[in-house]
XYZ file of N, CA, C and O in Angstrom:
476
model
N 173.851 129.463 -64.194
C 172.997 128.681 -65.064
C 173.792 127.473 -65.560
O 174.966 127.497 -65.929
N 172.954 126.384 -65.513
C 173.698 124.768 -66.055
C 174.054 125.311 -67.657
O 173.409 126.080 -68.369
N 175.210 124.667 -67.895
C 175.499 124.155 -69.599
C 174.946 122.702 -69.807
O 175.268 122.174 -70.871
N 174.095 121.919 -68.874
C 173.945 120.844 -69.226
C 172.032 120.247 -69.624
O 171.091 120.564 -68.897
N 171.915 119.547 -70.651
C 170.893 119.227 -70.890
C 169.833 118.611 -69.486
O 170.396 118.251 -68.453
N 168.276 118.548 -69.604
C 167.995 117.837 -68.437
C 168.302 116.680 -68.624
O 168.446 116.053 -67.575
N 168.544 115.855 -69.962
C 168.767 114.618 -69.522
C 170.030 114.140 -69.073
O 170.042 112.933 -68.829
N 171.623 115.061 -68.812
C 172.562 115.122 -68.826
C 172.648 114.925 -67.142
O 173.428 114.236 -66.486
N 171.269 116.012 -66.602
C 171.868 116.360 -64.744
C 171.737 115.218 -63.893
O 171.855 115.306 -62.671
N 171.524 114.269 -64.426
C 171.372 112.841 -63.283
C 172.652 111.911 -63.062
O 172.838 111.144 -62.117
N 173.656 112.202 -64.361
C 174.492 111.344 -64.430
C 175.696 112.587 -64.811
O 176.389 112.539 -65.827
N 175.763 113.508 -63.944
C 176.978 114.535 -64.138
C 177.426 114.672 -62.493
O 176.764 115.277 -61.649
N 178.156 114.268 -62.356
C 178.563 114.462 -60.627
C 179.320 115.599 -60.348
O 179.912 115.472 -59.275
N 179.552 116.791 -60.973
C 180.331 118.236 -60.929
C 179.162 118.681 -61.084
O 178.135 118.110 -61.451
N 179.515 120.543 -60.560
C 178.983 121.511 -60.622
C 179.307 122.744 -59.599
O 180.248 122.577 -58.823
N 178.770 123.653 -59.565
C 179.516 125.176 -58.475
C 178.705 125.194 -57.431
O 177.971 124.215 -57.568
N 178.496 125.623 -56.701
C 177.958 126.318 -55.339
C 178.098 127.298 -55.361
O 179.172 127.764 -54.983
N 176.986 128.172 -55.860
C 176.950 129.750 -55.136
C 176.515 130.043 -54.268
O 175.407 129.600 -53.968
N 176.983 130.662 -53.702
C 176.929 131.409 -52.124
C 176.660 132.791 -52.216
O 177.112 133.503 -53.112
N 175.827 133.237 -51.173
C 175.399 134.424 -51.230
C 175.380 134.493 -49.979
O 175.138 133.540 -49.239
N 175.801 136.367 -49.400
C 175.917 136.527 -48.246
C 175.424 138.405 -48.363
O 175.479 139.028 -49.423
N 175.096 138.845 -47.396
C 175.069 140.591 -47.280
C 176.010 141.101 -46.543
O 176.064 140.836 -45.342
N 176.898 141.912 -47.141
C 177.680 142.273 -46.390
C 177.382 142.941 -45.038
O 176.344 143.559 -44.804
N 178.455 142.745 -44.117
C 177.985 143.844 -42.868
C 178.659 144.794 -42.696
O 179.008 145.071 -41.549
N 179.012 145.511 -43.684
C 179.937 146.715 -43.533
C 179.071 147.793 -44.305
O 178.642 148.787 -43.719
N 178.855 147.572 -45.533
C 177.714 148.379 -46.589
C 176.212 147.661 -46.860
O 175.436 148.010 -47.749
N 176.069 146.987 -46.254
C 175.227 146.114 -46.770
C 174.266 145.696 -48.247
O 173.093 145.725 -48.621
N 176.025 145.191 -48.917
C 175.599 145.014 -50.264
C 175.964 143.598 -50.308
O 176.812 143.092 -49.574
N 175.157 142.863 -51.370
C 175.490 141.185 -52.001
C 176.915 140.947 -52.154
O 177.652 141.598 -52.894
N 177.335 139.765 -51.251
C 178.784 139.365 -51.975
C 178.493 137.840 -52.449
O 177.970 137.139 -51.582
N 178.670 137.428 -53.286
C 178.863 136.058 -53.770
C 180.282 135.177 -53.684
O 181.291 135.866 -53.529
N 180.435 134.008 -53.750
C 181.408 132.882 -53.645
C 180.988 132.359 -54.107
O 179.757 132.373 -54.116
N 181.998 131.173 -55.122
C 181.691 130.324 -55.463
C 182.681 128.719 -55.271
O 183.910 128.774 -55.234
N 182.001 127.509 -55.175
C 183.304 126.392 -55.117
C 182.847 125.283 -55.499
O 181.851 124.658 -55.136
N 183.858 125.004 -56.479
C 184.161 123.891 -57.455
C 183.796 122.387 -56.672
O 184.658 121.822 -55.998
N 182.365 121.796 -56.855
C 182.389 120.298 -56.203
C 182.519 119.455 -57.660
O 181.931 119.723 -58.708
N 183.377 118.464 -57.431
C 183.946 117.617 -58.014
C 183.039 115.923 -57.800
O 183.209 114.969 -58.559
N 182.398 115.929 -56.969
C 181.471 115.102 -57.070
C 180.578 115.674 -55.987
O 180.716 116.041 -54.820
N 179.554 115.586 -56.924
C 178.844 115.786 -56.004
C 177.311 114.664 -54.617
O 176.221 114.190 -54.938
N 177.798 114.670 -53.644
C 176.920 113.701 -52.700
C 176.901 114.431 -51.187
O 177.869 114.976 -50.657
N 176.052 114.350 -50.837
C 175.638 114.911 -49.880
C 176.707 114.927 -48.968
O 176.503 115.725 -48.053
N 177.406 114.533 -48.920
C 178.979 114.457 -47.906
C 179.573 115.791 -48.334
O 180.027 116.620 -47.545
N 179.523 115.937 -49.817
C 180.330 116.819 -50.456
C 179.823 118.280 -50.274
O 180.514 119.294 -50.174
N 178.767 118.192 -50.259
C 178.041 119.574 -50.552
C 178.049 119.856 -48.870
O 178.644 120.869 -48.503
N 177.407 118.994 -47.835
C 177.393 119.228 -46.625
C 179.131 120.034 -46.008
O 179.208 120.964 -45.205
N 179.886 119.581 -46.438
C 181.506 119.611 -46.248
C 181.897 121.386 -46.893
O 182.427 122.325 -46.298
N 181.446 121.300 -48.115
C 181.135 122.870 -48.542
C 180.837 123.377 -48.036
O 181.473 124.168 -47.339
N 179.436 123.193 -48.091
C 178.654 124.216 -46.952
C 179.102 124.952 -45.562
O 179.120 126.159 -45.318
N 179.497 123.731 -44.640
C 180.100 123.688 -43.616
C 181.114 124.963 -43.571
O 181.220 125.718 -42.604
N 181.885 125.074 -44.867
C 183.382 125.873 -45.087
C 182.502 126.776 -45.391
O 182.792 127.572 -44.497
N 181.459 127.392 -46.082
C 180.770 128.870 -46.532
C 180.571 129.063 -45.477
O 181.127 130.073 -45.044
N 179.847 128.391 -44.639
C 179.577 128.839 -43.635
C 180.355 129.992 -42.267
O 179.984 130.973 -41.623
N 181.475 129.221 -42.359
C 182.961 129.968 -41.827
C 182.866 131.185 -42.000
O 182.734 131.912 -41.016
N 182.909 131.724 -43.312
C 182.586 132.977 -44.092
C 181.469 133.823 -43.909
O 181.238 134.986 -44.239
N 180.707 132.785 -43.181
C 179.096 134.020 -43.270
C 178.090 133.740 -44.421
O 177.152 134.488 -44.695
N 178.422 132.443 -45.141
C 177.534 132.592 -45.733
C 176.364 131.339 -45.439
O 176.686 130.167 -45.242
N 175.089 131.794 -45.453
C 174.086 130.716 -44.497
C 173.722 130.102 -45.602
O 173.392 130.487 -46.724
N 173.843 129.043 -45.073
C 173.000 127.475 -45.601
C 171.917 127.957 -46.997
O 172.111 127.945 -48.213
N 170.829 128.330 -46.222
C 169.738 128.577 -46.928
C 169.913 129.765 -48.258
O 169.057 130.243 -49.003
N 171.472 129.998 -48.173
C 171.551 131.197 -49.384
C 172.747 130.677 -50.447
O 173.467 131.358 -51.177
N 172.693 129.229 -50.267
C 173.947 128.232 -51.277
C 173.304 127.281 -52.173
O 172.504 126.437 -51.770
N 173.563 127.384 -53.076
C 172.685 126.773 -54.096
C 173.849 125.935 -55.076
O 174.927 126.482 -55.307
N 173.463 124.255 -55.751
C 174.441 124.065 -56.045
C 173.857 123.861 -57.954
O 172.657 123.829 -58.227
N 174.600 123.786 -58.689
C 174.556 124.687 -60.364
C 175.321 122.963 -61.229
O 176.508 122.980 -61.554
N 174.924 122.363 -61.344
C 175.255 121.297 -62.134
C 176.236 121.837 -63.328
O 175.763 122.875 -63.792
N 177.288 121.507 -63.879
C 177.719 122.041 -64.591
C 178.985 121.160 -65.711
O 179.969 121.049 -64.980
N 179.186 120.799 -66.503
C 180.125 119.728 -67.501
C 181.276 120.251 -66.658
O 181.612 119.257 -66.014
N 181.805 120.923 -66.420
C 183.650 121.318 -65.980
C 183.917 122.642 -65.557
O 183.455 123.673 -66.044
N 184.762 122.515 -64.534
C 185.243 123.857 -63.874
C 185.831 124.430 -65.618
O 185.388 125.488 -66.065
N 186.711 123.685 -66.334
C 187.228 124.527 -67.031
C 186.290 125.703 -68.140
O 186.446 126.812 -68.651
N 185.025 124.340 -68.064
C 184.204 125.405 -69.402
C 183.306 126.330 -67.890
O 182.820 127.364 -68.347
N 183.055 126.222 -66.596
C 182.245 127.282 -65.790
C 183.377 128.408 -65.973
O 182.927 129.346 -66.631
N 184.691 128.588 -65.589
C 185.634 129.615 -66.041
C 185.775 130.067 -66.842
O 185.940 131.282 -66.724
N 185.818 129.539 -68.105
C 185.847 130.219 -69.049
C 184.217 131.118 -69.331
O 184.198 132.307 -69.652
N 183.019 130.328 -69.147
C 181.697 131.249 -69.750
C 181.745 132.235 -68.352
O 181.286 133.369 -68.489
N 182.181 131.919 -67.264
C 181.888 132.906 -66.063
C 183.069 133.474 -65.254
O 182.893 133.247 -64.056
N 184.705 134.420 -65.613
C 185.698 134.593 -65.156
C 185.632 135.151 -64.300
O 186.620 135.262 -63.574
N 183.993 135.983 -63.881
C 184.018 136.880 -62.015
C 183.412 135.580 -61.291
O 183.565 135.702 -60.076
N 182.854 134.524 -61.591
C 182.528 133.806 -60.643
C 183.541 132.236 -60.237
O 183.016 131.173 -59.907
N 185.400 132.516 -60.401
C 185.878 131.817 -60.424
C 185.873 131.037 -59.224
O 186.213 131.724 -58.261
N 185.621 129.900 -58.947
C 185.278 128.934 -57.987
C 186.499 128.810 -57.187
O 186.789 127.616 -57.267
N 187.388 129.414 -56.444
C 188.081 129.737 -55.440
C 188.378 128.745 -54.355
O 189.395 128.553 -53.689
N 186.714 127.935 -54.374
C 187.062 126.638 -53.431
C 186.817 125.667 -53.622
O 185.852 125.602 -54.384
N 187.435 124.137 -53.131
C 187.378 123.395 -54.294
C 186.472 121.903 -53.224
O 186.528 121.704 -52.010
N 186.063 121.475 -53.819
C 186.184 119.872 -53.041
C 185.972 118.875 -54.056
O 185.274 118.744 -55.061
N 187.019 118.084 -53.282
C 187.391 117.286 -54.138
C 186.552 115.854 -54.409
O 185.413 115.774 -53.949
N 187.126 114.709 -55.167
C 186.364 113.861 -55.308
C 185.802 112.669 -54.026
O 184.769 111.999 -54.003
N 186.854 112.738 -53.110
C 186.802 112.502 -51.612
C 185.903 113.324 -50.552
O 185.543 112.977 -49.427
N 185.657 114.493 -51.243
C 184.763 115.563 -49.758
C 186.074 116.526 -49.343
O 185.885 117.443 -48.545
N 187.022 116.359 -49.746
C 187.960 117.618 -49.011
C 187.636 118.940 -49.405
O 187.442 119.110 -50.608
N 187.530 119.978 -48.592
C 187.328 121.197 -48.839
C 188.588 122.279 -48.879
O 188.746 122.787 -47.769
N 189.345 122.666 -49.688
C 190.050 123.662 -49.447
C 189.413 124.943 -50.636
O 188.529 124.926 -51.493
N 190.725 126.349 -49.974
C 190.194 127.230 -50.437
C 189.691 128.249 -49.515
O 189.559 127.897 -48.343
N 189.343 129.619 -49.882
C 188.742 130.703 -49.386
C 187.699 131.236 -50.021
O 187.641 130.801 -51.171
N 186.789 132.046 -49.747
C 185.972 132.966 -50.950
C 186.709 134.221 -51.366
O 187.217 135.016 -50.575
N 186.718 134.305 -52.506
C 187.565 135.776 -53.125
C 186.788 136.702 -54.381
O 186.513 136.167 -55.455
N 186.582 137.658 -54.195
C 186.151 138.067 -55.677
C 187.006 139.077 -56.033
O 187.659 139.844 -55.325
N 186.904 138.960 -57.409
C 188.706 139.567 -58.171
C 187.270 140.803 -59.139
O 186.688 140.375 -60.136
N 187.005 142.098 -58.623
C 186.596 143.255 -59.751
C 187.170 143.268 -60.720
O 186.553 142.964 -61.741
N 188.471 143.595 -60.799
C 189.323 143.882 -61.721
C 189.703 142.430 -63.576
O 190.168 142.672 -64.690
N 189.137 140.987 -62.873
C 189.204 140.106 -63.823
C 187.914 140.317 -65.486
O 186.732 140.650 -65.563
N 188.580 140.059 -66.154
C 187.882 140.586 -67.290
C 188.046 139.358 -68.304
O 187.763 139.472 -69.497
N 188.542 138.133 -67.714
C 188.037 137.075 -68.645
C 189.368 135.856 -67.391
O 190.175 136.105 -66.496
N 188.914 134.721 -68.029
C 189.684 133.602 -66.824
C 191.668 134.120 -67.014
O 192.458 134.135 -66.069
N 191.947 134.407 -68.192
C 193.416 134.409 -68.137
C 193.924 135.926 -67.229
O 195.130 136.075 -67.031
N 193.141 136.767 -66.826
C 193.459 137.607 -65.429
C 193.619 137.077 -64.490
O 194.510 137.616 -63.833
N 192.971 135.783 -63.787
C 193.377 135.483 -62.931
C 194.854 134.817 -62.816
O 195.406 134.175 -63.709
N 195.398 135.116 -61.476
C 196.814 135.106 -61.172
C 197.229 133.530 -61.499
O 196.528 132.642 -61.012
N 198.191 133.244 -62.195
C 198.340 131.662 -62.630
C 198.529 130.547 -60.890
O 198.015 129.481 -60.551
N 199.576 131.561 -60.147
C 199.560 130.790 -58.586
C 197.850 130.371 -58.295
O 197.607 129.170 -58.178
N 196.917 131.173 -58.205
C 195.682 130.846 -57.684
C 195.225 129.963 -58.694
O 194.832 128.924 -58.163
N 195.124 129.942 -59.785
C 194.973 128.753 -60.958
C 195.381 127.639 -60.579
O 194.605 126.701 -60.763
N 196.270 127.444 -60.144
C 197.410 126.596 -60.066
C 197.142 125.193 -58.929
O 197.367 123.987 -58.834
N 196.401 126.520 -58.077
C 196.895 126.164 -56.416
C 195.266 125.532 -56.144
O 195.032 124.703 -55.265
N 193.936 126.250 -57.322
C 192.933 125.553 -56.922
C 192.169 124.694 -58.015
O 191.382 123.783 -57.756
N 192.603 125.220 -59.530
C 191.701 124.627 -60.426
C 191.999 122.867 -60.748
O 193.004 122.558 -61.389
N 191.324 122.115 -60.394
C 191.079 120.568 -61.092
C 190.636 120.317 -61.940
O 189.420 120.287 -61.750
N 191.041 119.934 -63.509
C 189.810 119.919 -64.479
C 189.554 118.731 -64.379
O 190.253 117.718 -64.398
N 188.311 118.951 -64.252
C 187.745 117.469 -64.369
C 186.674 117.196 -66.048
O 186.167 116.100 -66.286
C-alpha cells in the first residue's frame, strides 16, 4: 500500500515492485520485492525483465508508488526490496525472503549495505 497522497503519485518517481510467483515445489505464494528509484518505463521494463529470471510473470508484478525505500523498510521489514534499480535503469540484486526478520534492523547490515539507496 502507497504512503503517498493522490495528489503526491504524479510527481514521486520511487516506489516497490511486488512480485508474485507459485511455488513449484509446494505450491504456495512467494513474493519479491525491488526498489525502483525512478520510475519510467525503461525502469520497470528492466525489472521486470530480472523477475522474470526468477519465475516471476509479468502479469503478477505490480508497481506501489512509495516516498522512500527507507520509510517502505521500516513500515514493511518482510517485504525488504532485495533488488534495486537504479536512477539510470540498472538492475541488480536477487529475490530473497528472510522468515526469521522481525523489524528492518534484522536484516544482515552486508545486504543493507550492498542494496539499500535512500533516496
Amino acid at each position: 500500500k502507497t504512503n503517498l497522497r493522490k495528489s503526491q503519485l504524479d510527481s514521486n518517481p520511487c516506489g516497490v515492485l511486488h512480485a508474485l510467483r507459485s511455488s513449484p515445489n509446494n505450491n504456495r505464494e512467494e513474493h519479491a520485492f525491488a526498489w525502483i528509484a525512478n520510475h519510467t518505463d525503461a525502469s520497470i521494463d528492466a525489472t521486470c525483465s530480472h523477475l522474470e529470471c526468477y519465475g516471476f510473470p509479468r502479469d503478477k508484478i505490480q508497481f506501489l508508488p512509495y516516498s522512500s525505500k527507507a520509510e517502505w523498510v521500516t513500515k514493511y521489514p518482510h517485504a525488504f526490496p532485495y533488488m534495486h534499480c537504479d536512477e539510470l535503469g540498472a538492475v541488480t540484486g536477487y529475490p530473497h525472503w528472510s522468515p526469521q526478520a522481525q523489524s528492518a534492523l534484522d536484516i544482515p547490515p552486508e545486504i543493507v549495505h550492498g542494496t539499500m539507496q535512500i533516496s
